[in-house]
Amino acid sequence: MHTFTYRKAKDTRFFPPIPAAMKIAVIGQSLFGQEVYCHLRKEGYEVVGVFTVPDKNGKADPLGLEAEKDGVPVFKFPRWREKGQALPDVVAKYQALGAELNVLPFCSQFIPMEVINAPRHGSIIYHPSLLPRHRGASAINWTLIHGDKKGGFTVFWADDGLDTGDLLLQRECEILPDDTVSTLYNRFLFPEGIKGMVQAVRLIAEGRAPRVPQPEEGATYEGIQKKETAKINWEQPAEAIHNWIRGNDKVPGAWTEACGQKLTFFNSTLNTAGLVPEGEALPIPGAHRPGVVTKAGLILFGNDDRMLLVKNIQLEDGKMIPASHFFRGEDSSALELTEAELVTMEGVRSAWKRILPNVLEVEDSTDFFKSGAASVDVVRLVEEVKELCDGVELENEDVYMATTFKDFIQLLVRKLRGDDKESECIIDYVEKAVNKLTLRMPHQLFIGGTFVDAEGAKTYETINPTDGSVICQVSLAQVSDVDKAVAAAKDAFENGLWGKISARDRGRLLYRLADLMEQHQEELATIEALDAGAVYTLALKTHVGMSIQTFRYFAGWCDKIQGSTIPINQARPNRNLTLTRKEPIGVCGIVIPWNYPLMMLSWKTAACLAAGNTVVIKPAQVTPLTALKFAELTLKAGIPKGVINILPGSGSLVGQRLSDHPDVRKIGFTGSTEVGKHIMKSCALSNVKKVSLELGGKSPLIIFADCDLSKAVQMGMSSVFFNKGENCIAAGRLFVEDSIHDQFVQKVVEEVKKMKIGNPLDRDTNHGPQNHQAHLRKLIEYCQRGVKEGATLVCGGNQVPRPGFFFEPTVFTDVEDHMFIAKEESFGPVMVISRFADGDMDTVLSRANATEFGLASGVFTRDIGKALYVSDKLEAGTVFINTYNKTDVAAPFGGFKQSGFGKDLGEAALNEYLRVKTVTFEY
């Protein structure tokens, strides 16, 4: 039973009558929005425009689809505002429609007040509770959790508060004892809510719509329900536990820990009349009494000794089973079909028969693809089943996930019952207002598509190098967390969707990920500045910009990874055919450095994923935050769970376990030569993993007297001071021909004095703080040793006297070959200059190559013959001629000698994450 109430107050205002054909803008989404839109048009109102959400996975929202059929203008803005300000072009498009009233039936987007207040009759919103009770998100959940006896909905006038606007109308209903979010919504809130929205518009059109100020008495606000907060508290009566379970059914799901795993409960009831708690005991830590698995389901007890019954349990791996089957074997997860579902099954069986004409009888074990189906048959099957089942949400990937008839029917029935809906991924953000943005940064481990705490809830502080302050606490991965992440990656590789979708679809997902990175590039660049000290403008262009380019480049490679056919000796009189296949390796471990946190992740991960592998990533312990934001974007892109896992933590723990783990088949590492050697040894001793190493460098840059001196100075500065010198290919030693040496040094010092040292978020800063305090100390010691050994310190060499980890751009001259700073990498803003005699090309080449490193090198000269000769002789993986730091996603990157082996970027990088299989036929 429900009632329709007006709550009049002294300042209630009524509008004069207006024509029924009022111009309306509908802003929202979902089937509810679609139904409100259709009913408004039936009532004769003119809908001048529909504003809905962008298509998701190529599927349009029902509201937008319906409006497009009617020829009503449809707008799908990804956002209405940016940096807190309404987007002028979006507002202009809205205003051009001339709407007199905004109707928001259900809207997940933030609509700016410039739009809310634009129509002469304002905006009205639907809210699924009796305001002022249960303001905010999850209102239906909280209505049930609090055990409210009455529920309902409110249509209110939008204002700039959170569900605080004046009331227009309310309708209420009785809450039944076993109502869930779904039953309450389907029974009352959906059908009556549609009528209520139309009634509200009619009242406005007739000039009889009230505006009743919301009372503050009785007002409540509860936040969105999250999985981590949905754990059951057993220290309460059975009715409260029942309300908690049904209030979280289906999303996010009330859970507890039992039998060594997380169990989520659904379909709870207090109707236990006639039930006897006899069956197998289920011990539950913290519960007043153990649960009992019976034929009727799982009986639970409150601290008042009253019983409640749970009929369905979701296991930790996501499988939904009848609670009565909890202690049965693996087959117990099979659903028992109703008579109606059995009829549906036979209809689907007929569809399989039509699509698979060569199969005489479709049995439970019949495999769709082994029976001859092709990709076009997948599309046909999906469309036929949608038509049979009245538009059930079914995707092509579902067929690949459930290839046998029995598995497909089980999947379909779960969808029809609504049991397949996965809980929204809950992210516990750290929020900071920085750079005119509100940063929302995940800070937990990312395992199996979920953000989770580390074992033992261990954390550490990540530091802002600009001022030495703590940004936030980050989960600190333990060995057990590595094992969980590897298991998730292995399962995703062997059993998940990732290995079943086509290479082209894999590329489509990577393109989508790149697009999301681009949409969030300002946020990512700001996090790089905050966590790594990267100069913001450089972070936008390089740290983030090249990361986006890398994913787009390798997305294009996904469907172009090919083998070859090879002529071999024939086994006469028979013939032979030999071909090769390039296959993904499996689970890969990627260990990345702290100088380019996101870019180094992207260089390796993009190639790894393009090849079809799954991955466990260990970001540098001091710079984890962009990696974790990247993890969030992979969820939004639709990358299947378990494909990407990210574990902030120490190298000695996480990196070592990845190197030792028997299920990891490849390690990609960027870091020091010392650690690289240790990783290589561990990979050999564990399971002979494939490994690629990008290690230390001491890159020589040779500047000849016949160069363009201005350009040589400019590029020489960049070769050393780019990214604060925290650059693996930085020119570790400059050899300058004697006749221009003094002039070169003079110009360099002049340019150094012009450098702006400051906050990396300031747009005019070109030299920010060093990455972390330990590195700053090493730079100070490095320069002190250079002075002690007799090199001339021309400028710099000290910490900048200000908060944070700032170090002066430094120039040394008169550096001799035996000195420490001539041989060892500083990995900081330290220019090391040595002379060489005019015209003595072979001697300077010998000096340049007299190092165990061979990552990069460079030469400046106008003589093309000299340039080619020098490039032939330099022992380095990259040679720059009349430029420096010019890397590109299409050009392979990697070193020689103790700078490592293997390549990042370019086609060559793919081979690091592939294995070649030879197949020979005889016929």
PDB file of C-alpha atoms in Angstrom, residues 21 31 62 100 170 200 315 336-337 366 438 472 478 528 543 561 606 649 664 702 726 870 880:
ATOM      1  CA  ALA A  21       3.473  20.915 -24.698  1.00  0.00           C
ATOM      2  CA  LEU A  31      15.860   1.632 -18.441  1.00  0.00           C
ATOM      3  CA  PRO A  62      18.644   2.443 -23.484  1.00  0.00           C
ATOM      4  CA  GLU A 100      11.828  24.924 -20.182  1.00  0.00           C
ATOM      5  CA  GLN A 170       6.758  11.693  -2.412  1.00  0.00           C
ATOM      6  CA  ALA A 200       5.516  15.704 -11.201  1.00  0.00           C
ATOM      7  CA  LEU A 315      32.548 -18.072  -3.326  1.00  0.00           C
ATOM      8  CA  GLU A 336      19.002 -26.284 -10.910  1.00  0.00           C
ATOM      9  CA  LEU A 337      16.759 -25.046 -13.709  1.00  0.00           C
ATOM     10  CA  THR A 366      28.866 -30.349 -27.314  1.00  0.00           C
ATOM     11  CA  THR A 438      41.309  16.938  -7.184  1.00  0.00           C
ATOM     12  CA  CYS A 472      49.997   8.936   1.703  1.00  0.00           C
ATOM     13  CA  GLN A 478      54.646  -9.290   0.948  1.00  0.00           C
ATOM     14  CA  GLU A 528      54.248  12.140 -11.484  1.00  0.00           C
ATOM     15  CA  HIS A 543      56.307  10.737 -18.857  1.00  0.00           C
ATOM     16  CA  ILE A 561      52.253 -10.851 -34.920  1.00  0.00           C
ATOM     17  CA  ALA A 606      52.366  -2.484 -23.664  1.00  0.00           C
ATOM     18  CA  GLY A 649      56.988  -3.045  -2.426  1.00  0.00           C
ATOM     19  CA  VAL A 664      56.685 -16.615 -13.911  1.00  0.00           C
ATOM     20  CA  ILE A 702      81.660  13.363 -28.521  1.00  0.00           C
ATOM     21  CA  GLU A 726      67.575  11.016 -13.819  1.00  0.00           C
ATOM     22  CA  VAL A 870      82.066   7.291 -35.327  1.00  0.00           C
ATOM     23  CA  PHE A 880      72.528   9.957 -31.616  1.00  0.00           C
TER      24      PHE A 880
END
